[in-house]
mmCIF file of C-alpha atoms in Angstrom:
data_model
loop_
_atom_site.group_PDB
_atom_site.id
_atom_site.type_symbol
_atom_site.label_atom_id
_atom_site.label_comp_id
_atom_site.label_asym_id
_atom_site.label_seq_id
_atom_site.Cartn_x
_atom_site.Cartn_y
_atom_site.Cartn_z
ATOM 1 C CA UNK F 1 -0.048 -0.283 0.044
ATOM 2 C CA UNK F 2 0.853 3.564 -0.195
ATOM 3 C CA UNK F 3 1.302 6.052 2.338
ATOM 4 C CA UNK F 4 -1.932 8.035 1.698
ATOM 5 C CA UNK F 5 -3.510 3.780 2.145
ATOM 6 C CA UNK F 6 -1.585 3.326 4.662
ATOM 7 C CA UNK F 7 -2.308 6.454 6.626
ATOM 8 C CA UNK F 8 -6.206 5.857 5.845
ATOM 9 C CA UNK F 9 -6.353 2.308 6.930
ATOM 10 C CA UNK F 10 -4.391 2.812 10.471
ATOM 11 C CA UNK F 11 -5.918 6.792 11.212
ATOM 12 C CA UNK F 12 -2.769 8.789 11.244
ATOM 13 C CA UNK F 13 -2.719 11.326 9.655
ATOM 14 C CA UNK F 14 0.105 11.336 6.658
ATOM 15 C CA UNK F 15 2.195 14.053 8.143
ATOM 16 C CA UNK F 16 2.582 11.988 11.132
ATOM 17 C CA UNK F 17 3.404 9.242 9.345
ATOM 18 C CA UNK F 18 6.255 10.873 7.516
ATOM 19 C CA UNK F 19 7.118 12.131 11.156
ATOM 20 C CA UNK F 20 7.371 8.682 12.986
ATOM 21 C CA UNK F 21 9.345 7.892 9.407
ATOM 22 C CA UNK F 22 11.878 10.333 9.941
ATOM 23 C CA UNK F 23 12.662 9.846 13.565
ATOM 24 C CA UNK F 24 13.209 5.946 13.092
ATOM 25 C CA UNK F 25 10.049 4.969 14.817
ATOM 26 C CA UNK F 26 8.654 3.417 11.581
ATOM 27 C CA UNK F 27 10.738 1.572 9.568
ATOM 28 C CA UNK F 28 11.156 2.805 5.313
ATOM 29 C CA UNK F 29 8.896 0.994 2.735
ATOM 30 C CA UNK F 30 10.127 -0.650 -0.241
ATOM 31 C CA UNK F 31 11.184 2.054 -2.944
ATOM 32 C CA UNK F 32 9.374 1.814 -5.750
ATOM 33 C CA UNK F 33 10.464 5.211 -7.007
ATOM 34 C CA UNK F 34 12.210 8.242 -5.694
ATOM 35 C CA UNK F 35 8.986 9.342 -4.197
ATOM 36 C CA UNK F 36 7.169 6.682 -3.874
ATOM 37 C CA UNK F 37 7.385 4.167 -1.740
ATOM 38 C CA UNK F 38 5.150 0.802 -0.731
ATOM 39 C CA UNK F 39 4.137 -0.419 2.660
ATOM 40 C CA UNK F 40 2.942 -3.466 4.474
ATOM 41 C CA UNK F 41 0.934 -5.199 7.028
ATOM 42 C CA UNK F 42 4.267 -4.682 9.478
ATOM 43 C CA UNK F 43 3.975 -1.259 8.720
ATOM 44 C CA UNK F 44 0.287 -0.995 9.664
ATOM 45 C CA UNK F 45 0.699 -3.066 13.042
ATOM 46 C CA UNK F 46 4.138 -0.492 14.219
ATOM 47 C CA UNK F 47 1.582 2.508 13.486
ATOM 48 C CA UNK F 48 -1.006 1.072 15.734
ATOM 49 C CA UNK F 49 1.326 -0.323 18.419
ATOM 50 C CA UNK F 50 3.406 3.516 18.585
ATOM 51 C CA UNK F 51 -0.535 5.527 18.480
ATOM 52 C CA UNK F 52 -1.405 2.865 21.444
ATOM 53 C CA UNK F 53 2.246 4.547 23.674
ATOM 54 C CA UNK F 54 1.325 7.650 22.606
ATOM 55 C CA UNK F 55 -1.741 7.709 23.031
ATOM 56 C CA UNK F 56 -3.232 5.251 25.454
ATOM 57 C CA UNK F 57 0.427 4.854 27.089
ATOM 58 C CA UNK F 58 0.637 8.493 27.785
ATOM 59 C CA UNK F 59 4.284 8.427 26.359
ATOM 60 C CA UNK F 60 6.437 10.836 25.611
ATOM 61 C CA UNK F 61 8.633 10.355 21.741
ATOM 62 C CA UNK F 62 11.680 9.883 24.124
ATOM 63 C CA UNK F 63 9.809 6.992 25.716
ATOM 64 C CA UNK F 64 8.258 5.745 23.193
ATOM 65 C CA UNK F 65 11.930 5.212 21.406
ATOM 66 C CA UNK F 66 13.023 3.453 24.158
ATOM 67 C CA UNK F 67 10.221 1.028 24.325
ATOM 68 C CA UNK F 68 10.552 0.044 20.993
ATOM 69 C CA UNK F 69 13.983 -0.242 21.376
ATOM 70 C CA UNK F 70 13.342 -3.120 23.905
ATOM 71 C CA UNK F 71 10.606 -4.329 21.539
ATOM 72 C CA UNK F 72 13.182 -4.601 18.622
ATOM 73 C CA UNK F 73 16.427 -5.853 20.045
ATOM 74 C CA UNK F 74 14.717 -8.202 23.030
ATOM 75 C CA UNK F 75 17.224 -9.252 25.441
ATOM 76 C CA UNK F 76 16.897 -12.800 27.306
ATOM 77 C CA UNK F 77 14.152 -12.408 29.272
ATOM 78 C CA UNK F 78 15.503 -11.669 32.959
ATOM 79 C CA UNK F 79 13.830 -9.743 36.068
ATOM 80 C CA UNK F 80 16.310 -6.850 34.088
ATOM 81 C CA UNK F 81 13.953 -6.783 31.302
ATOM 82 C CA UNK F 82 10.953 -6.168 33.857
ATOM 83 C CA UNK F 83 13.441 -3.619 35.088
ATOM 84 C CA UNK F 84 13.926 -2.309 32.131
ATOM 85 C CA UNK F 85 9.963 -2.205 30.979
ATOM 86 C CA UNK F 86 9.062 -0.207 34.448
ATOM 87 C CA UNK F 87 12.261 2.041 33.875
ATOM 88 C CA UNK F 88 10.969 3.160 30.505
ATOM 89 C CA UNK F 89 7.953 4.247 32.067
ATOM 90 C CA UNK F 90 8.368 5.734 35.577
ATOM 91 C CA UNK F 91 8.970 9.452 36.003
ATOM 92 C CA UNK F 92 12.030 11.308 36.617
ATOM 93 C CA UNK F 93 13.022 10.956 40.365
ATOM 94 C CA UNK F 94 15.500 12.760 42.757
ATOM 95 C CA UNK F 95 18.809 11.007 43.181
ATOM 96 C CA UNK F 96 18.191 11.183 47.365
ATOM 97 C CA UNK F 97 15.019 9.188 47.604
ATOM 98 C CA UNK F 98 14.763 8.156 51.329
ATOM 99 C CA UNK F 99 13.664 4.295 50.805
ATOM 100 C CA UNK F 100 12.701 3.483 54.311
ATOM 101 C CA UNK F 101 8.732 4.015 53.959
ATOM 102 C CA UNK F 102 8.843 1.502 51.058
ATOM 103 C CA UNK F 103 11.364 -0.906 52.395
ATOM 104 C CA UNK F 104 9.281 -0.902 55.314
ATOM 105 C CA UNK F 105 6.528 -2.109 53.650
ATOM 106 C CA UNK F 106 8.031 -4.837 51.253
ATOM 107 C CA UNK F 107 9.066 -6.280 54.845
ATOM 108 C CA UNK F 108 5.895 -6.482 56.011
ATOM 109 C CA UNK F 109 4.669 -7.575 53.268
ATOM 110 C CA UNK F 110 7.765 -10.452 52.968
ATOM 111 C CA UNK F 111 8.098 -9.530 49.379
ATOM 112 C CA UNK F 112 11.878 -10.745 49.255
ATOM 113 C CA UNK F 113 12.980 -10.097 45.687
ATOM 114 C CA UNK F 114 12.595 -6.747 45.849
ATOM 115 C CA UNK F 115 14.096 -6.377 49.345
ATOM 116 C CA UNK F 116 16.846 -8.319 47.676
ATOM 117 C CA UNK F 117 17.335 -5.841 44.776
ATOM 118 C CA UNK F 118 17.049 -3.285 46.995
ATOM 119 C CA UNK F 119 20.090 -3.957 49.035
ATOM 120 C CA UNK F 120 22.121 -5.735 46.368
ATOM 121 C CA UNK F 121 23.157 -2.729 44.491
ATOM 122 C CA UNK F 122 22.107 0.272 46.590
ATOM 123 C CA UNK F 123 23.741 2.779 44.038
ATOM 124 C CA UNK F 124 20.916 1.605 41.489
ATOM 125 C CA UNK F 125 17.765 1.798 43.488
ATOM 126 C CA UNK F 126 14.965 0.455 41.483
ATOM 127 C CA UNK F 127 12.265 2.961 40.075
ATOM 128 C CA UNK F 128 9.515 1.274 41.256
ATOM 129 C CA UNK F 129 11.045 0.863 44.931
ATOM 130 C CA UNK F 130 11.486 4.663 44.921
ATOM 131 C CA UNK F 131 7.894 5.706 43.483
ATOM 132 C CA UNK F 132 6.238 3.972 46.189
ATOM 133 C CA UNK F 133 8.238 5.577 48.680
ATOM 134 C CA UNK F 134 7.964 9.119 47.188
ATOM 135 C CA UNK F 135 3.940 8.227 47.306
ATOM 136 C CA UNK F 136 3.963 7.452 50.776
ATOM 137 C CA UNK F 137 6.158 10.516 52.076
ATOM 138 C CA UNK F 138 3.846 12.385 49.823
ATOM 139 C CA UNK F 139 0.967 11.048 52.025
ATOM 140 C CA UNK F 140 2.626 11.761 55.175
ATOM 141 C CA UNK F 141 3.454 14.964 54.661
ATOM 142 C CA UNK F 142 -0.053 15.801 53.328
ATOM 143 C CA UNK F 143 -0.964 14.465 56.192
ATOM 144 C CA UNK F 144 -3.730 12.186 54.721
ATOM 145 C CA UNK F 145 -3.522 8.713 56.320
ATOM 146 C CA UNK F 146 -3.474 5.129 54.705
ATOM 147 C CA UNK F 147 -3.878 2.495 57.530
ATOM 148 C CA UNK F 148 -1.693 0.126 57.150
ATOM 149 C CA UNK F 149 -4.157 -3.027 56.800
ATOM 150 C CA UNK F 150 -5.693 -0.949 53.682
ATOM 151 C CA UNK F 151 -2.109 -1.341 52.646
ATOM 152 C CA UNK F 152 -1.979 -4.482 53.136
ATOM 153 C CA UNK F 153 -5.123 -5.206 50.984
ATOM 154 C CA UNK F 154 -3.642 -3.199 47.966
ATOM 155 C CA UNK F 155 -0.650 -5.701 47.925
ATOM 156 C CA UNK F 156 -2.906 -8.882 48.365
ATOM 157 C CA UNK F 157 -4.984 -7.227 44.894
ATOM 158 C CA UNK F 158 -1.766 -6.408 43.781
ATOM 159 C CA UNK F 159 0.249 -9.085 44.056
ATOM 160 C CA UNK F 160 -2.673 -11.527 42.378
ATOM 161 C CA UNK F 161 -2.755 -9.054 39.399
ATOM 162 C CA UNK F 162 0.889 -9.595 39.392
ATOM 163 C CA UNK F 163 0.644 -13.763 39.351
ATOM 164 C CA UNK F 164 -2.010 -13.541 37.117
ATOM 165 C CA UNK F 165 -0.108 -11.393 34.364
ATOM 166 C CA UNK F 166 3.277 -13.424 34.552
ATOM 167 C CA UNK F 167 1.588 -16.791 34.482
ATOM 168 C CA UNK F 168 0.407 -15.473 30.876
ATOM 169 C CA UNK F 169 3.984 -14.596 29.679
ATOM 170 C CA UNK F 170 4.677 -16.618 26.753
ATOM 171 C CA UNK F 171 7.619 -19.010 26.883
ATOM 172 C CA UNK F 172 8.028 -19.746 22.955
ATOM 173 C CA UNK F 173 10.553 -17.076 22.156
ATOM 174 C CA UNK F 174 12.152 -14.544 24.101
ATOM 175 C CA UNK F 175 11.331 -12.189 21.398
ATOM 176 C CA UNK F 176 7.437 -12.625 22.381
ATOM 177 C CA UNK F 177 8.207 -13.041 26.217
ATOM 178 C CA UNK F 178 10.170 -9.268 26.412
ATOM 179 C CA UNK F 179 7.406 -7.925 23.850
ATOM 180 C CA UNK F 180 4.811 -9.479 26.360
ATOM 181 C CA UNK F 181 6.310 -7.837 29.238
ATOM 182 C CA UNK F 182 7.489 -4.482 27.874
ATOM 183 C CA UNK F 183 3.852 -3.596 26.170
ATOM 184 C CA UNK F 184 2.062 -5.062 29.268
ATOM 185 C CA UNK F 185 3.647 -2.954 31.386
ATOM 186 C CA UNK F 186 2.771 -0.117 29.423
ATOM 187 C CA UNK F 187 -0.551 -0.477 28.122
ATOM 188 C CA UNK F 188 -1.945 -2.113 31.263
ATOM 189 C CA UNK F 189 -1.460 0.068 33.786
ATOM 190 C CA UNK F 190 -3.841 2.616 32.378
ATOM 191 C CA UNK F 191 -6.389 -0.380 32.362
ATOM 192 C CA UNK F 192 -5.997 -0.803 35.954
ATOM 193 C CA UNK F 193 -6.482 2.586 37.222
ATOM 194 C CA UNK F 194 -8.902 2.600 34.889
ATOM 195 C CA UNK F 195 -10.892 -0.043 36.853
ATOM 196 C CA UNK F 196 -9.780 0.597 40.373
ATOM 197 C CA UNK F 197 -11.829 4.289 39.929
ATOM 198 C CA UNK F 198 -14.936 2.284 38.623
ATOM 199 C CA UNK F 199 -14.702 -0.197 41.144
ATOM 200 C CA UNK F 200 -14.737 3.007 43.833
ATOM 201 C CA UNK F 201 -17.600 4.075 41.818
ATOM 202 C CA UNK F 202 -19.439 0.561 42.686
ATOM 203 C CA UNK F 203 -18.209 0.031 46.102
ATOM 204 C CA UNK F 204 -19.361 4.035 46.655
ATOM 205 C CA UNK F 205 -22.935 2.638 45.468
ATOM 206 C CA UNK F 206 -23.180 -0.237 47.572
ATOM 207 C CA UNK F 207 -21.914 2.009 50.978
ATOM 208 C CA UNK F 208 -24.447 5.220 50.190
ATOM 209 C CA UNK F 209 -26.995 3.934 48.244
ATOM 210 C CA UNK F 210 -29.175 6.568 46.742
ATOM 211 C CA UNK F 211 -32.101 7.618 49.053
ATOM 212 C CA UNK F 212 -35.557 5.974 47.914
ATOM 213 C CA UNK F 213 -37.820 8.779 49.247
ATOM 214 C CA UNK F 214 -38.975 11.331 46.926
ATOM 215 C CA UNK F 215 -38.597 15.060 47.461
#
C-alpha cells in the first residue's frame, strides 16, 4: 500500500506517518521510485503500536523510542528486562530518595525478591521502589493517613494481578516474552487505574445507596 492508504487504514495522518519515518520509529517502505514507497501489514501494525504507546500509554516520543527499542532488540528475558520496562515508563525521580517507607512495607509483606534487589546494589535504586517510597512520603506530608491494613489490601490485590500477568508470559521465544512484558507494562497500567476508579464507584454506590424517598 502507498503512504496515503497506510494513513487511511491506520487512522494516522500522513504528516504524522512521515514524522515517525524521519524519527526512525517506523521503518522505511520498499522504494518503487525516488518519491514513492510501498508499505505492508508490518508497517500498519507498527503504526498502531506507536499510536497506542503515545495515546493510551501517554508516553513521550523519547520514551516511546526506548520502549520500541526494547521490543526490536530483545535481550534474554530476565528480571532486568522487567526492570528496564518499568524504568522506561517511570517518571524522573530525585537521586536522594529515602527508601525507608517502602522498604518497611516490603518487609511487612515478605517481598524478599524486591528487598534483595534493593540491598544488592543500593546505588541503582529500583524505580518502582523509589516511586512507592515517594508516594508514601507524600501521603504523610499531606497529612493523609492510609491505615496499614489498607496497604495490605493493596499489596494482596496487586500480587494477584502480578501473578496473573506473569503466568501469561509466553515461553515459545524470548522475543515474544519481552514484547509481552514491555507492552504489558506500558499499556496495562492505564487499565488498572481506570478499573480502580470504576470499582470505587461501585463500592460507593453499595455503601451510600441513593435515597428511595421522593422529595
